[in-house]
CSV table of C-alpha atoms in Angstrom, one decimal:
chain,number,residue,atom,x,y,z
A,1,UNK,CA,111.2,117.5,99.0
A,2,UNK,CA,107.7,116.8,100.5
A,3,UNK,CA,106.1,118.4,103.6
A,4,UNK,CA,103.1,116.6,105.2
A,5,UNK,CA,100.8,118.1,107.8
A,6,UNK,CA,99.2,115.3,109.8
A,7,UNK,CA,96.0,116.2,111.7
A,8,UNK,CA,94.4,112.7,111.5
A,9,UNK,CA,94.1,112.3,115.3
A,10,UNK,CA,92.4,115.7,115.8
A,11,UNK,CA,94.2,116.2,119.1
A,12,UNK,CA,94.9,119.9,118.5
A,13,UNK,CA,98.5,119.2,117.5
A,14,UNK,CA,99.4,119.0,113.9
A,15,UNK,CA,102.4,116.8,113.2
A,16,UNK,CA,104.7,118.0,110.4
A,17,UNK,CA,106.8,115.6,108.3
A,18,UNK,CA,109.7,116.7,106.1
A,19,UNK,CA,111.1,114.1,103.8
A,20,UNK,CA,113.7,114.4,101.1
A,21,UNK,CA,114.8,111.9,98.4
A,22,UNK,CA,118.2,112.0,96.9
A,23,UNK,CA,118.1,111.8,93.1
A,24,UNK,CA,120.5,112.8,90.3
A,25,UNK,CA,119.3,113.9,86.9
A,26,UNK,CA,122.6,115.2,85.5
A,27,UNK,CA,125.0,113.3,83.3
A,28,UNK,CA,127.4,112.6,86.2
A,29,UNK,CA,125.0,110.1,87.8
A,30,UNK,CA,126.0,111.0,91.3
A,31,UNK,CA,129.8,111.1,90.7
A,32,UNK,CA,131.8,114.0,91.9
A,33,UNK,CA,134.1,115.5,89.2
A,34,UNK,CA,137.4,116.6,90.7
A,35,UNK,CA,139.0,118.0,87.5
A,36,UNK,CA,142.1,116.9,85.6
A,37,UNK,CA,143.5,114.7,88.4
A,38,UNK,CA,140.4,112.5,88.6
A,39,UNK,CA,142.0,109.5,86.9
A,40,UNK,CA,145.1,109.5,89.1
A,41,UNK,CA,143.0,109.9,92.4
A,42,UNK,CA,140.7,107.1,91.3
A,43,UNK,CA,143.6,104.8,90.6
A,44,UNK,CA,145.2,105.5,93.9
A,45,UNK,CA,141.9,104.9,95.8
A,46,UNK,CA,141.4,101.7,93.8
A,47,UNK,CA,144.8,100.4,94.7
A,48,UNK,CA,144.3,101.2,98.4
A,49,UNK,CA,140.9,99.4,98.3
A,50,UNK,CA,142.6,96.3,96.8
A,51,UNK,CA,145.3,96.3,99.5
A,52,UNK,CA,142.7,96.6,102.3
A,53,UNK,CA,140.7,93.9,100.7
A,54,UNK,CA,143.7,91.5,100.5
A,55,UNK,CA,144.8,92.2,104.0
A,56,UNK,CA,141.3,91.6,105.4
A,57,UNK,CA,141.0,88.3,103.5
A,58,UNK,CA,144.4,87.2,104.9
A,59,UNK,CA,143.4,88.2,108.4
A,60,UNK,CA,140.1,86.4,108.0
A,61,UNK,CA,141.8,83.2,106.9
A,62,UNK,CA,144.3,83.3,109.7
A,63,UNK,CA,141.7,84.0,112.4
A,64,UNK,CA,139.4,81.2,111.1
A,65,UNK,CA,142.4,78.9,111.2
A,66,UNK,CA,143.2,79.9,114.8
A,67,UNK,CA,139.6,79.3,115.8
A,68,UNK,CA,139.5,75.9,114.2
A,69,UNK,CA,142.7,74.9,115.9
A,70,UNK,CA,141.4,76.1,119.2
A,71,UNK,CA,138.3,73.9,118.7
A,72,UNK,CA,140.5,70.9,117.9
A,73,UNK,CA,142.5,71.6,121.1
A,74,UNK,CA,139.3,71.7,123.1
A,75,UNK,CA,138.3,68.3,121.7
A,76,UNK,CA,141.8,66.9,122.6
A,77,UNK,CA,141.6,68.4,126.1
A,78,UNK,CA,138.1,67.1,126.8
A,79,UNK,CA,139.3,63.6,125.7
A,80,UNK,CA,142.3,63.9,127.9
A,81,UNK,CA,140.3,65.0,130.9
A,82,UNK,CA,137.7,62.3,130.3
A,83,UNK,CA,140.1,59.4,129.8
A,84,UNK,CA,142.9,60.3,132.2
A,85,UNK,CA,141.4,62.4,134.9
A,86,UNK,CA,137.9,60.8,134.8
A,87,UNK,CA,136.0,64.1,134.8
A,88,UNK,CA,134.4,66.6,132.4
A,89,UNK,CA,135.4,70.2,131.6
A,90,UNK,CA,132.8,72.7,132.8
A,91,UNK,CA,131.3,75.3,130.5
A,92,UNK,CA,133.6,78.1,131.6
A,93,UNK,CA,136.7,76.0,130.9
A,94,UNK,CA,135.3,75.1,127.5
A,95,UNK,CA,134.7,78.8,126.7
A,96,UNK,CA,138.4,79.5,127.4
A,97,UNK,CA,139.2,77.9,124.1
A,98,UNK,CA,137.0,80.4,122.3
A,99,UNK,CA,138.9,83.6,121.7
A,100,UNK,CA,136.3,86.3,121.5
A,101,UNK,CA,138.9,88.7,120.2
A,102,UNK,CA,139.3,86.5,117.1
A,103,UNK,CA,135.6,86.3,116.7
A,104,UNK,CA,135.4,90.1,116.7
A,105,UNK,CA,138.3,90.3,114.2
A,106,UNK,CA,136.4,87.8,111.9
A,107,UNK,CA,133.3,90.0,112.2
A,108,UNK,CA,135.4,93.1,111.5
A,109,UNK,CA,137.0,91.5,108.5
A,110,UNK,CA,133.7,90.4,107.0
A,111,UNK,CA,132.2,93.9,107.4
A,112,UNK,CA,135.3,95.6,105.8
A,113,UNK,CA,135.4,93.1,103.0
A,114,UNK,CA,131.8,93.5,102.1
A,115,UNK,CA,131.9,97.3,102.5
A,116,UNK,CA,135.0,97.5,100.3
A,117,UNK,CA,133.4,95.5,97.6
A,118,UNK,CA,130.4,97.7,97.7
A,119,UNK,CA,132.6,100.8,97.6
A,120,UNK,CA,134.5,99.5,94.5
A,121,UNK,CA,131.2,98.7,92.9
A,122,UNK,CA,130.0,102.3,93.4
A,123,UNK,CA,133.2,103.6,91.9
A,124,UNK,CA,132.6,101.8,88.6
A,125,UNK,CA,128.9,102.2,88.1
A,126,UNK,CA,126.1,104.7,88.5
A,127,UNK,CA,125.4,106.1,91.9
A,128,UNK,CA,123.2,103.8,94.0
A,129,UNK,CA,121.8,105.2,97.2
A,130,UNK,CA,121.0,101.8,98.8
A,131,UNK,CA,124.5,100.5,98.0
A,132,UNK,CA,126.1,103.6,99.3
A,133,UNK,CA,124.2,103.3,102.6
A,134,UNK,CA,125.1,99.6,103.0
A,135,UNK,CA,128.8,100.4,102.2
A,136,UNK,CA,128.8,103.2,104.8
A,137,UNK,CA,127.2,101.0,107.5
A,138,UNK,CA,129.6,98.1,106.9
A,139,UNK,CA,132.7,100.2,106.8
A,140,UNK,CA,131.6,102.2,109.9
A,141,UNK,CA,131.0,99.0,111.9
A,142,UNK,CA,134.3,97.6,110.7
A,143,UNK,CA,136.2,100.7,111.7
A,144,UNK,CA,134.5,100.7,115.1
A,145,UNK,CA,135.5,97.0,115.7
A,146,UNK,CA,139.1,97.8,114.6
A,147,UNK,CA,139.5,100.4,117.3
A,148,UNK,CA,137.8,98.2,119.9
A,149,UNK,CA,140.3,95.4,119.0
A,150,UNK,CA,143.1,97.8,119.8
A,151,UNK,CA,142.1,97.3,123.5
A,152,UNK,CA,143.4,93.8,123.3
A,153,UNK,CA,147.0,95.0,123.3
A,154,UNK,CA,146.4,96.9,126.5
A,155,UNK,CA,145.9,93.5,128.2
A,156,UNK,CA,149.6,93.0,128.1
A,157,UNK,CA,150.1,95.7,130.6
A,158,UNK,CA,148.9,95.1,134.2
A,159,UNK,CA,148.0,98.8,134.9
A,160,UNK,CA,146.0,99.2,131.7
A,161,UNK,CA,144.4,95.8,131.9
A,162,UNK,CA,142.1,96.8,134.8
A,163,UNK,CA,139.4,98.2,132.4
A,164,UNK,CA,139.1,94.9,130.5
A,165,UNK,CA,139.1,92.8,133.8
A,166,UNK,CA,136.5,95.1,135.3
A,167,UNK,CA,134.2,94.6,132.4
A,168,UNK,CA,134.8,90.9,132.3
A,169,UNK,CA,134.1,90.6,136.1
A,170,UNK,CA,131.0,92.7,136.1
A,171,UNK,CA,129.4,91.6,132.9
A,172,UNK,CA,127.3,88.6,134.3
A,173,UNK,CA,125.9,90.8,137.1
A,174,UNK,CA,125.2,93.6,134.7
A,175,UNK,CA,123.3,91.4,132.3
A,176,UNK,CA,121.2,90.1,135.1
A,177,UNK,CA,120.5,93.6,136.4
A,178,UNK,CA,119.7,94.9,132.9
A,179,UNK,CA,117.2,92.1,132.3
A,180,UNK,CA,115.2,93.2,135.4
A,181,UNK,CA,115.6,96.9,134.5
A,182,UNK,CA,114.4,96.2,130.9
A,183,UNK,CA,111.1,94.7,132.2
A,184,UNK,CA,110.5,97.8,134.3
A,185,UNK,CA,111.5,100.1,131.4
A,186,UNK,CA,109.1,98.3,129.1
A,187,UNK,CA,106.2,98.9,131.5
A,188,UNK,CA,106.9,102.6,131.6
A,189,UNK,CA,107.3,102.6,127.8
A,190,UNK,CA,103.9,101.0,127.1
A,191,UNK,CA,102.1,103.1,129.7
A,192,UNK,CA,103.5,106.4,128.3
A,193,UNK,CA,102.7,105.4,124.7
A,194,UNK,CA,99.1,104.3,125.5
A,195,UNK,CA,98.1,107.2,127.9
A,196,UNK,CA,100.2,110.2,126.9
A,197,UNK,CA,100.7,109.3,123.2
A,198,UNK,CA,97.5,111.0,121.9
A,199,UNK,CA,98.4,114.2,123.8
A,200,UNK,CA,102.1,114.6,123.3
A,201,UNK,CA,104.3,114.5,120.2
A,202,UNK,CA,107.1,112.8,122.1
A,203,UNK,CA,105.0,109.7,122.9
A,204,UNK,CA,103.2,109.4,119.6
A,205,UNK,CA,104.8,106.0,118.7
A,206,UNK,CA,106.7,103.3,120.6
A,207,UNK,CA,109.9,104.4,119.0
A,208,UNK,CA,109.5,108.0,119.9
A,209,UNK,CA,108.3,107.1,123.4
A,210,UNK,CA,111.5,105.1,123.9
A,211,UNK,CA,113.6,108.0,122.7
A,212,UNK,CA,111.9,110.4,125.1
A,213,UNK,CA,112.3,108.0,128.1
A,214,UNK,CA,116.0,107.4,127.2
A,215,UNK,CA,116.5,111.2,127.1
A,216,UNK,CA,114.9,111.6,130.4
A,217,UNK,CA,117.0,108.8,131.8
A,218,UNK,CA,120.1,110.8,130.9
A,219,UNK,CA,118.7,114.0,132.3
A,220,UNK,CA,118.1,115.6,128.9
A,221,UNK,CA,115.1,117.4,127.5
A,222,UNK,CA,113.1,117.3,130.7
A,223,UNK,CA,111.4,120.7,130.4
A,224,UNK,CA,110.5,120.1,126.7
A,225,UNK,CA,108.9,116.8,127.7
A,226,UNK,CA,106.8,118.5,130.4
A,227,UNK,CA,105.9,121.3,128.0
A,228,UNK,CA,104.7,119.2,125.1
A,229,UNK,CA,102.0,117.4,127.1
A,230,UNK,CA,98.7,119.0,126.1
A,231,UNK,CA,97.0,121.2,128.7
A,232,UNK,CA,93.5,120.6,127.4
A,233,UNK,CA,92.9,117.5,129.4
A,234,UNK,CA,93.6,118.1,133.1
A,235,UNK,CA,93.7,114.4,134.0
A,236,UNK,CA,96.3,113.6,131.3
A,237,UNK,CA,98.4,116.7,132.4
A,238,UNK,CA,98.4,115.6,136.0
A,239,UNK,CA,99.1,112.0,135.1
A,240,UNK,CA,101.9,112.9,132.7
A,241,UNK,CA,103.6,115.1,135.2
A,242,UNK,CA,103.4,112.4,137.9
A,243,UNK,CA,104.5,109.8,135.3
A,244,UNK,CA,107.7,111.7,134.5
A,245,UNK,CA,108.5,112.5,138.1
A,246,UNK,CA,108.2,108.8,139.1
A,247,UNK,CA,110.2,107.6,136.1
A,248,UNK,CA,113.0,110.1,136.6
A,249,UNK,CA,113.2,109.4,140.3
A,250,UNK,CA,113.2,105.7,140.0
A,251,UNK,CA,115.6,105.2,137.1
A,252,UNK,CA,118.1,108.0,137.9
A,253,UNK,CA,118.2,107.7,141.6
A,254,UNK,CA,117.8,103.9,141.9
A,255,UNK,CA,118.5,102.0,138.7
A,256,UNK,CA,121.5,104.0,137.5
A,257,UNK,CA,123.0,104.1,141.0
A,258,UNK,CA,122.7,100.3,141.3
A,259,UNK,CA,124.2,100.0,137.9
A,260,UNK,CA,127.2,102.1,138.9
A,261,UNK,CA,127.5,100.2,142.2
A,262,UNK,CA,127.8,96.8,140.4
A,263,UNK,CA,130.6,98.2,138.2
A,264,UNK,CA,132.4,99.8,141.2
A,265,UNK,CA,132.1,96.5,143.2
A,266,UNK,CA,133.8,94.6,140.4
A,267,UNK,CA,136.5,97.4,140.1
A,268,UNK,CA,137.2,97.2,143.8
A,269,UNK,CA,137.6,93.4,143.7
A,270,UNK,CA,140.1,93.7,140.8
A,271,UNK,CA,141.9,96.5,142.5
A,272,UNK,CA,142.3,94.7,145.8
A,273,UNK,CA,143.4,91.6,144.0
A,274,UNK,CA,146.2,93.5,142.3
A,275,UNK,CA,147.3,95.1,145.6
A,276,UNK,CA,147.3,91.9,147.6
A,277,UNK,CA,148.5,89.7,144.7
A,278,UNK,CA,145.7,87.3,145.3
A,279,UNK,CA,144.7,84.7,142.8
A,280,UNK,CA,141.4,83.1,142.1
A,281,UNK,CA,140.8,79.5,142.7
A,282,UNK,CA,142.2,77.6,139.8
A,283,UNK,CA,139.9,75.5,137.7
A,284,UNK,CA,140.8,72.1,136.2
A,285,UNK,CA,141.9,73.6,132.9
A,286,UNK,CA,144.1,76.1,134.7
A,287,UNK,CA,145.7,73.3,136.6
A,288,UNK,CA,146.4,71.5,133.4
A,289,UNK,CA,147.9,74.6,131.8
A,290,UNK,CA,150.1,75.0,134.9
A,291,UNK,CA,151.4,71.5,134.5
A,292,UNK,CA,150.3,70.3,137.9
A,293,UNK,CA,148.7,67.1,136.6
A,294,UNK,CA,151.7,65.6,134.8
A,295,UNK,CA,152.0,62.9,137.5
A,296,UNK,CA,148.8,61.3,136.2
A,297,UNK,CA,150.4,60.5,132.9
A,298,UNK,CA,152.3,57.4,133.9
A,299,UNK,CA,151.8,55.7,130.5
A,300,UNK,CA,154.4,56.5,127.9
A,301,UNK,CA,151.8,56.2,125.1
A,302,UNK,CA,149.6,58.8,126.8
A,303,UNK,CA,152.5,61.1,127.4
A,304,UNK,CA,153.4,61.0,123.7
A,305,UNK,CA,149.7,61.3,122.6
A,306,UNK,CA,149.0,64.3,124.9
A,307,UNK,CA,152.4,66.0,124.5
A,308,UNK,CA,152.5,69.7,123.6
A,309,UNK,CA,154.1,68.8,120.2
A,310,UNK,CA,151.2,66.6,119.1
A,311,UNK,CA,148.6,69.1,120.4
A,312,UNK,CA,150.1,71.8,118.3
A,313,UNK,CA,149.9,69.6,115.2
A,314,UNK,CA,146.2,69.5,115.1
A,315,UNK,CA,144.7,70.2,111.7
A,316,UNK,CA,141.6,69.9,109.6
A,317,UNK,CA,142.3,66.3,108.7
A,318,UNK,CA,142.3,65.4,112.4
A,319,UNK,CA,139.0,67.2,112.8
A,320,UNK,CA,137.5,65.3,109.9
A,321,UNK,CA,138.8,62.0,111.3
A,322,UNK,CA,137.2,62.8,114.7
A,323,UNK,CA,133.9,63.8,113.2
A,324,UNK,CA,133.9,60.6,111.2
A,325,UNK,CA,134.6,58.4,114.2
A,326,UNK,CA,131.8,60.1,116.2
A,327,UNK,CA,129.4,59.6,113.3
A,328,UNK,CA,130.4,55.9,113.2
A,329,UNK,CA,129.9,55.5,116.9
A,330,UNK,CA,126.5,57.1,116.8
A,331,UNK,CA,125.3,55.1,113.8
A,332,UNK,CA,126.7,51.6,114.1
A,333,UNK,CA,127.3,50.5,110.5
A,334,UNK,CA,126.7,46.8,110.2
A,335,UNK,CA,127.2,44.7,107.1
A,336,UNK,CA,123.8,43.9,105.6
A,337,UNK,CA,123.1,40.2,105.2
A,338,UNK,CA,122.2,38.9,101.7
A,339,UNK,CA,118.5,38.5,101.1
A,340,UNK,CA,117.0,35.0,101.1
A,341,UNK,CA,116.7,33.4,97.7
A,342,UNK,CA,114.9,30.0,97.8
A,343,UNK,CA,116.3,28.8,94.4
A,344,UNK,CA,119.9,29.7,95.3
A,345,UNK,CA,119.6,28.2,98.8
A,346,UNK,CA,118.1,25.0,97.4
A,347,UNK,CA,121.0,24.7,94.9
A,348,UNK,CA,123.5,25.2,97.7
A,349,UNK,CA,121.8,22.5,99.8
A,350,UNK,CA,121.8,20.1,96.9
A,351,UNK,CA,125.5,20.7,96.3
A,352,UNK,CA,126.3,20.1,99.9
A,353,UNK,CA,124.2,16.9,99.9
A,354,UNK,CA,126.1,15.6,96.8
A,355,UNK,CA,129.4,16.3,98.4
A,356,UNK,CA,128.4,14.4,101.5
A,357,UNK,CA,127.3,11.5,99.3
A,358,UNK,CA,130.6,11.4,97.5
A,359,UNK,CA,132.5,11.4,100.8
A,360,UNK,CA,130.4,8.6,102.2
A,361,UNK,CA,130.9,6.5,99.0
């Protein structure tokens, strides 16, 4: 344990650091001894870790397979739309083939697999603080994504699906709004760090300034922020007070209200659509899925090629074949002509001349 008193800035405020380092000097090397049942408990935990590892590996393989088949289906659909309908799929329709739930499951499986391997390594070696931290972070993120993935099953119920639809509807507008708010937040952040930093512990660094502003944004720790500004400099005290008033008024009364209004607007649109049973204007991909373009397939070969049975039989070999064809189309491979050899060409010409002479004779 080390305690550091920092008075390097000579501002009248001494900053105190308390740091601790975990270390083990006993023979157990960081392991916790449970008693006589230690071996049995360790075996049970090891078996559970192996089962979790195998299930995550199987889930990872299946999700990657599903993502690959979705990509192949996208290529087939784009070719169909280009050749038969004479148009191109827009970006939103192309993203429909990418299942973000599967992407999240793949990320979740990778985190749990790596975290489980680290955990098994810790069980059979000396305690490693860095490895323990990495294992905890990976397993924690994996557990979080597992419970987020449970929301996917609520999509099958119309009344519970409104949360997912509201987030999906409002996400583009939220991102645009947050990009503008982030610029304004960065301006307040740098101003507070530069001006109030030498006179307040809460604005000493950029990280601490961001933490202080985020606390103010949520209405927390306001009095302490006012109180920690040093009273020795009247100008800084007045500026700091006005700075906090302006920031709180602007972000709480304006920015947060607009943020909530964007979400409420998307919620009302989804709610009214459920009540009136309205449907959005269908895109080209949705029309294809609804089977409203089957009249365009007047050719039997096209009907067989783009049938649902063949589309479901897409595999990695088909992908490799398509990539090979694209590579050949981009780089036209031509047969290289033999190099010119004067001696060989002269012999050939002599043979031809002799043959002609024999024929004339």
